[in-house]
């Protein structure tokens, strides 16, 4: 009988378990907690592991997760690789699914969230050569203001380009037909968390325990800590099952201000260096038992687990083989290799925060070190015990090992330090340029694009390390754009400054990093506060100050402070009067306030500065269209189309304007072209369905609505449109079902209440029809059509016209 094949992953996990030593008291407390029922006062719902870098937190978390599985728990593990609440929730759902527990409702909500976010990006794309100014994102929530969704505290979390959002706020408004739609995209934690808790409650009925692990908490706490505290201790999001155990692991203890009184339900597990017994056990497990060698390892490592392990891996034969940690623990390890070139490569490759083959080539030279290629050196480094690989596959040195290596390089060879960081900064600059070239069809603010941003922060980090004082002004100017994107993006920028401050020991960098990170702890106002710091202290030039005022205006806009936002744009225009996008931002803000004439005046100024720009023509057309003047919108939209014939959004708007003007055949042609350019253009699909329905093509209309619904399954308007097509076809039972589906998504959808009444009347259900019309009038007292239908059914005669 053939032996069952064991996977590589299982073998690796087994070896890690076999090599795990120490932390017996922490393991005992965690194991015994599963023996206590949740209603036992001794049971703890939260364990917080904390201690300095290198003390073994991640190893302990891995072992705690193994214990939880042995106790029958469903286990999920999240670390810094998950960005924001949506990313965290997505990772939890994926890991539960891997264990056979699919969170179907949550996955559906996440799919809708991703679709809505995608639509928000796509609906406001601005292809073409024109690049927006810093402040154009001030209109990012224009469509949401009308829905009563300000102040908005959740941004698009790095997913949506706020500039594109600004240029298509009316399209966003059409997307967000309900407040729930808007909240899902703008405040996803408020919508997704209750669904998560409901799913956990169902999962808790099928498993004795659920264990949720949050590692590298010092990085994720800025967005997770408040959410986790509220989820566990308040009813804000719903009910959390009592058989959930949460484990967090970070460098700092729990925030006493937020977690006051947590001792009743939480246990802190502070980790310190190994005891003498634990360190000796680890050395013995790695074959180091000679007492003089053991004593020297213990002395040099300070019994810090990562250093004990690294020094032991070198297989020292005597005390002299251990060496002095001031030259870094890695050099000790490399002594066993007898390869000076590899030691030099390891030291050179400590400079970057992340490793890949090209980075290794930049650090060591085109031909590598000692005749080895960069690919060979990279593979060798990844096998070292001090190099960690994250879930995304990126490799990095352990901080405890990297820090002394950086000090050695900086202090012993300042010129090699500067030149190495300069080469790395240039590498990342080239990567940024390549990504910008790829995105030429989608110009806009790249700080909102995760791939570009990940490269850019590395470039800024290396420029600061190469020359802290020379690079700082440019880095602070970059902070303006990062803050305009959102607080989470600004936090990535500020963390790069903080890391450079740590690695250069530059006090002026540390002051900026500390102040910015402290401000960014507030998710709602963090970016606004950092912009105020930059305006007050950064010594920006006029262009930089104008950009900062525009970004500040955006943040005020997000808080619903539109009049103050106008003041910011006025200041920016005074500093940079020749920036056409500044006038654009002013126009969009006026438009959000319903001040259409002021908006048109600002767009006229933009047109004088950017003659022939497609975006000016399109924004003029959009403004007239919002004013309910499609005959004036049409020439501007046609001009925008002539300037940029491949823009699907202009074609969609053209089609809508022509349909409003009674030109359905032309509208259909425009909408056909828009959808051909962008097959996932759900807004255009619903508008084309309306045109097809008007032209008598019911099957074509239903086909379009089916496509739109697949793209955006929970849009009330799509279901309402389906109801109208079915009602016109005499399929009243199906129509009522569609209207009711729409109303379940949006109970304030007055048009669906009114249309539902007509199908109910056709079915002979007059009392229900009258009740439906009454509800339409309750939702919208000015709905004249509904009042007329109600009077008609009741037999109330129309008043005579004198």
CSV table of N, CA and C in Angstrom, one decimal, residues 190-272:
chain,number,residue,atom,x,y,z
A,190,UNK,N,-18.6,49.9,8.8
A,190,UNK,CA,-19.9,50.0,9.4
A,190,UNK,C,-20.9,49.0,8.7
A,191,UNK,N,-20.6,48.7,7.5
A,191,UNK,CA,-21.5,47.7,6.7
A,191,UNK,C,-21.0,46.3,6.8
A,192,UNK,N,-19.7,46.1,6.7
A,192,UNK,CA,-19.1,44.8,6.6
A,192,UNK,C,-19.0,44.1,8.0
A,193,UNK,N,-18.8,44.9,9.1
A,193,UNK,CA,-18.6,44.3,10.4
A,193,UNK,C,-19.8,43.6,10.9
A,194,UNK,N,-21.0,44.1,10.8
A,194,UNK,CA,-22.2,43.4,11.2
A,194,UNK,C,-22.4,42.1,10.5
A,195,UNK,N,-22.1,42.1,9.2
A,195,UNK,CA,-22.2,40.8,8.4
A,195,UNK,C,-21.1,39.8,8.9
A,196,UNK,N,-19.9,40.3,9.2
A,196,UNK,CA,-18.9,39.4,9.8
A,196,UNK,C,-19.3,38.8,11.1
A,197,UNK,N,-19.9,39.6,12.0
A,197,UNK,CA,-20.3,39.1,13.3
A,197,UNK,C,-21.5,38.1,13.1
A,198,UNK,N,-22.4,38.3,12.2
A,198,UNK,CA,-23.5,37.4,12.0
A,198,UNK,C,-22.9,36.0,11.5
A,199,UNK,N,-21.9,36.1,10.6
A,199,UNK,CA,-21.3,34.9,10.1
A,199,UNK,C,-20.5,34.2,11.2
A,200,UNK,N,-19.8,34.9,12.0
A,200,UNK,CA,-19.1,34.3,13.1
A,200,UNK,C,-20.0,33.6,14.1
A,201,UNK,N,-21.2,34.2,14.3
A,201,UNK,CA,-22.2,33.6,15.2
A,201,UNK,C,-22.6,32.3,14.7
A,202,UNK,N,-22.8,32.2,13.3
A,202,UNK,CA,-23.2,30.9,12.7
A,202,UNK,C,-22.1,29.9,12.8
A,203,UNK,N,-20.9,30.4,12.6
A,203,UNK,CA,-19.7,29.5,12.7
A,203,UNK,C,-19.5,29.0,14.1
A,204,UNK,N,-19.8,29.9,15.1
A,204,UNK,CA,-19.6,29.5,16.5
A,204,UNK,C,-20.6,28.4,16.9
A,205,UNK,N,-21.6,28.2,16.2
A,205,UNK,CA,-22.6,27.1,16.5
A,205,UNK,C,-22.0,25.7,16.0
A,206,UNK,N,-21.0,25.8,15.1
A,206,UNK,CA,-20.5,24.5,14.5
A,206,UNK,C,-19.1,24.1,15.0
A,207,UNK,N,-18.5,25.0,15.8
A,207,UNK,CA,-17.1,24.8,16.3
A,207,UNK,C,-17.1,25.2,17.7
A,208,UNK,N,-16.3,24.4,18.5
A,208,UNK,CA,-16.2,24.8,20.0
A,208,UNK,C,-15.6,26.2,20.2
A,209,UNK,N,-14.7,26.6,19.3
A,209,UNK,CA,-14.0,27.8,19.5
A,209,UNK,C,-13.7,28.5,18.2
A,210,UNK,N,-13.6,29.8,18.1
A,210,UNK,CA,-13.1,30.5,17.0
A,210,UNK,C,-11.9,31.3,17.5
A,211,UNK,N,-10.7,31.3,16.9
A,211,UNK,CA,-9.5,32.0,17.3
A,211,UNK,C,-9.1,32.9,16.2
A,212,UNK,N,-9.0,34.2,16.6
A,212,UNK,CA,-8.6,35.2,15.6
A,212,UNK,C,-7.3,35.8,16.1
A,213,UNK,N,-6.2,35.8,15.2
A,213,UNK,CA,-4.9,36.2,15.6
A,213,UNK,C,-4.5,37.5,14.7
A,214,UNK,N,-4.0,38.5,15.4
A,214,UNK,CA,-3.7,39.8,14.7
A,214,UNK,C,-2.2,40.0,15.1
A,215,UNK,N,-1.3,39.7,14.2
A,215,UNK,CA,0.2,39.8,14.4
A,215,UNK,C,0.6,41.2,14.0
A,216,UNK,N,1.9,41.5,14.3
A,216,UNK,CA,2.5,42.8,14.0
A,216,UNK,C,1.5,44.0,14.3
A,217,UNK,N,1.0,43.9,15.5
A,217,UNK,CA,-0.1,44.9,15.9
A,217,UNK,C,0.4,46.3,16.0
A,218,UNK,N,1.7,46.5,16.2
A,218,UNK,CA,2.2,47.8,16.2
A,218,UNK,C,2.0,48.5,14.9
A,219,UNK,N,1.9,47.8,13.8
A,219,UNK,CA,1.7,48.3,12.4
A,219,UNK,C,0.2,48.5,12.1
A,220,UNK,N,-0.6,47.5,12.6
A,220,UNK,CA,-2.1,47.5,12.2
A,220,UNK,C,-3.0,48.2,13.2
A,221,UNK,N,-2.5,48.4,14.5
A,221,UNK,CA,-3.3,49.0,15.5
A,221,UNK,C,-3.9,50.4,15.1
A,222,UNK,N,-3.2,51.2,14.3
A,222,UNK,CA,-3.8,52.5,14.0
A,222,UNK,C,-5.2,52.4,13.3
A,223,UNK,N,-5.4,51.3,12.6
A,223,UNK,CA,-6.8,51.1,12.0
A,223,UNK,C,-7.6,50.0,12.7
A,224,UNK,N,-6.9,49.1,13.3
A,224,UNK,CA,-7.6,47.9,13.9
A,224,UNK,C,-7.9,48.1,15.4
A,225,UNK,N,-7.2,48.9,16.1
A,225,UNK,CA,-7.4,48.9,17.6
A,225,UNK,C,-8.8,49.4,18.0
A,226,UNK,N,-9.2,50.5,17.4
A,226,UNK,CA,-10.5,51.0,17.8
A,226,UNK,C,-11.6,50.1,17.3
A,227,UNK,N,-11.4,49.5,16.1
A,227,UNK,CA,-12.4,48.6,15.5
A,227,UNK,C,-12.5,47.4,16.4
A,228,UNK,N,-11.4,46.8,16.8
A,228,UNK,CA,-11.4,45.6,17.6
A,228,UNK,C,-12.0,45.8,18.9
A,229,UNK,N,-11.6,47.0,19.6
A,229,UNK,CA,-12.2,47.3,20.9
A,229,UNK,C,-13.7,47.5,20.8
A,230,UNK,N,-14.2,48.2,19.8
A,230,UNK,CA,-15.6,48.4,19.6
A,230,UNK,C,-16.4,47.1,19.3
A,231,UNK,N,-15.7,46.3,18.5
A,231,UNK,CA,-16.3,45.0,18.2
A,231,UNK,C,-16.5,44.1,19.4
A,232,UNK,N,-15.5,44.1,20.3
A,232,UNK,CA,-15.5,43.2,21.5
A,232,UNK,C,-16.3,43.8,22.7
A,233,UNK,N,-16.3,45.1,22.8
A,233,UNK,CA,-16.8,45.7,24.1
A,233,UNK,C,-18.1,46.5,23.9
A,234,UNK,N,-18.5,46.8,22.7
A,234,UNK,CA,-19.7,47.6,22.5
A,234,UNK,C,-20.7,46.8,21.5
A,235,UNK,N,-21.9,47.4,21.4
A,235,UNK,CA,-22.9,46.8,20.5
A,235,UNK,C,-23.0,47.6,19.2
A,236,UNK,N,-21.9,48.3,18.9
A,236,UNK,CA,-22.0,49.2,17.8
A,236,UNK,C,-22.2,48.4,16.5
A,237,UNK,N,-21.6,47.3,16.4
A,237,UNK,CA,-21.7,46.5,15.1
A,237,UNK,C,-22.6,45.2,15.3
A,238,UNK,N,-22.9,44.9,16.5
A,238,UNK,CA,-23.7,43.7,16.7
A,238,UNK,C,-23.1,42.9,17.8
A,239,UNK,N,-23.4,41.6,17.8
A,239,UNK,CA,-23.0,40.7,18.9
A,239,UNK,C,-21.9,39.8,18.5
A,240,UNK,N,-20.9,39.7,19.3
A,240,UNK,CA,-19.7,38.8,19.0
A,240,UNK,C,-20.0,37.5,19.8
A,241,UNK,N,-19.9,36.3,19.2
A,241,UNK,CA,-20.1,35.1,20.0
A,241,UNK,C,-19.1,35.0,21.1
A,242,UNK,N,-19.5,34.4,22.2
A,242,UNK,CA,-18.7,34.3,23.4
A,242,UNK,C,-17.6,33.3,23.3
A,243,UNK,N,-17.7,32.4,22.3
A,243,UNK,CA,-16.6,31.4,22.2
A,243,UNK,C,-15.5,31.8,21.2
A,244,UNK,N,-15.4,33.1,21.0
A,244,UNK,CA,-14.3,33.7,20.2
A,244,UNK,C,-13.2,34.1,21.1
A,245,UNK,N,-12.0,33.7,20.7
A,245,UNK,CA,-10.8,34.1,21.5
A,245,UNK,C,-9.9,34.9,20.5
A,246,UNK,N,-9.5,36.1,20.9
A,246,UNK,CA,-8.7,37.0,20.1
A,246,UNK,C,-7.3,37.1,20.7
A,247,UNK,N,-6.3,37.0,19.8
A,247,UNK,CA,-4.9,37.2,20.2
A,247,UNK,C,-4.3,38.3,19.3
A,248,UNK,N,-3.7,39.3,20.0
A,248,UNK,CA,-3.0,40.3,19.3
A,248,UNK,C,-1.5,40.3,19.7
A,249,UNK,N,-0.6,40.7,18.8
A,249,UNK,CA,0.8,40.6,19.2
A,249,UNK,C,1.5,41.8,18.6
A,250,UNK,N,2.1,42.6,19.4
A,250,UNK,CA,2.8,43.8,18.9
A,250,UNK,C,3.9,44.2,19.9
A,251,UNK,N,4.6,45.2,19.6
A,251,UNK,CA,5.7,45.7,20.5
A,251,UNK,C,5.3,46.4,21.7
A,252,UNK,N,4.1,47.0,21.7
A,252,UNK,CA,3.7,47.8,22.9
A,252,UNK,C,2.5,47.1,23.6
A,253,UNK,N,2.4,47.4,24.9
A,253,UNK,CA,1.2,46.9,25.6
A,253,UNK,C,-0.1,47.5,25.1
A,254,UNK,N,-1.2,47.1,25.5
A,254,UNK,CA,-2.5,47.6,25.1
A,254,UNK,C,-2.6,49.1,25.5
A,255,UNK,N,-3.2,49.9,24.6
A,255,UNK,CA,-3.4,51.3,24.9
A,255,UNK,C,-4.2,51.4,26.2
A,256,UNK,N,-3.7,52.0,27.3
A,256,UNK,CA,-4.5,52.0,28.5
A,256,UNK,C,-5.7,52.9,28.4
A,257,UNK,N,-5.6,54.0,27.6
A,257,UNK,CA,-6.7,54.9,27.5
A,257,UNK,C,-7.9,54.2,26.8
A,258,UNK,N,-7.7,53.4,25.8
A,258,UNK,CA,-8.8,52.7,25.1
A,258,UNK,C,-9.2,51.4,25.9
A,259,UNK,N,-8.2,50.7,26.4
A,259,UNK,CA,-8.6,49.4,27.0
A,259,UNK,C,-8.6,49.4,28.5
A,260,UNK,N,-9.0,50.6,29.1
A,260,UNK,CA,-9.1,50.7,30.5
A,260,UNK,C,-10.1,49.6,31.0
A,261,UNK,N,-9.8,48.9,32.1
A,261,UNK,CA,-10.7,47.9,32.6
A,261,UNK,C,-10.6,46.6,31.9
A,262,UNK,N,-9.7,46.4,30.9
A,262,UNK,CA,-9.7,45.2,30.2
A,262,UNK,C,-9.2,44.0,31.0
A,263,UNK,N,-8.6,44.2,32.2
A,263,UNK,CA,-8.1,43.1,33.0
A,263,UNK,C,-9.2,42.1,33.3
A,264,UNK,N,-10.5,42.6,33.2
A,264,UNK,CA,-11.6,41.6,33.5
A,264,UNK,C,-11.8,40.6,32.5
A,265,UNK,N,-11.3,40.9,31.3
A,265,UNK,CA,-11.5,39.9,30.2
A,265,UNK,C,-10.3,39.6,29.3
A,266,UNK,N,-9.2,40.4,29.6
A,266,UNK,CA,-8.0,40.2,28.7
A,266,UNK,C,-6.8,39.9,29.6
A,267,UNK,N,-5.8,39.2,28.9
A,267,UNK,CA,-4.6,38.8,29.6
A,267,UNK,C,-3.4,39.3,28.8
A,268,UNK,N,-2.6,40.1,29.4
A,268,UNK,CA,-1.4,40.6,28.7
A,268,UNK,C,-0.2,39.6,28.9
A,269,UNK,N,0.4,39.2,27.8
A,269,UNK,CA,1.6,38.3,27.9
A,269,UNK,C,2.8,39.0,27.4
A,270,UNK,N,3.5,39.7,28.4
A,270,UNK,CA,4.7,40.4,28.0
A,270,UNK,C,5.8,39.4,27.8
A,271,UNK,N,6.5,39.5,26.7
A,271,UNK,CA,7.6,38.6,26.4
A,271,UNK,C,8.9,39.4,26.7
A,272,UNK,N,9.8,38.7,27.3
A,272,UNK,CA,11.2,39.2,27.5
A,272,UNK,C,12.2,38.2,26.9
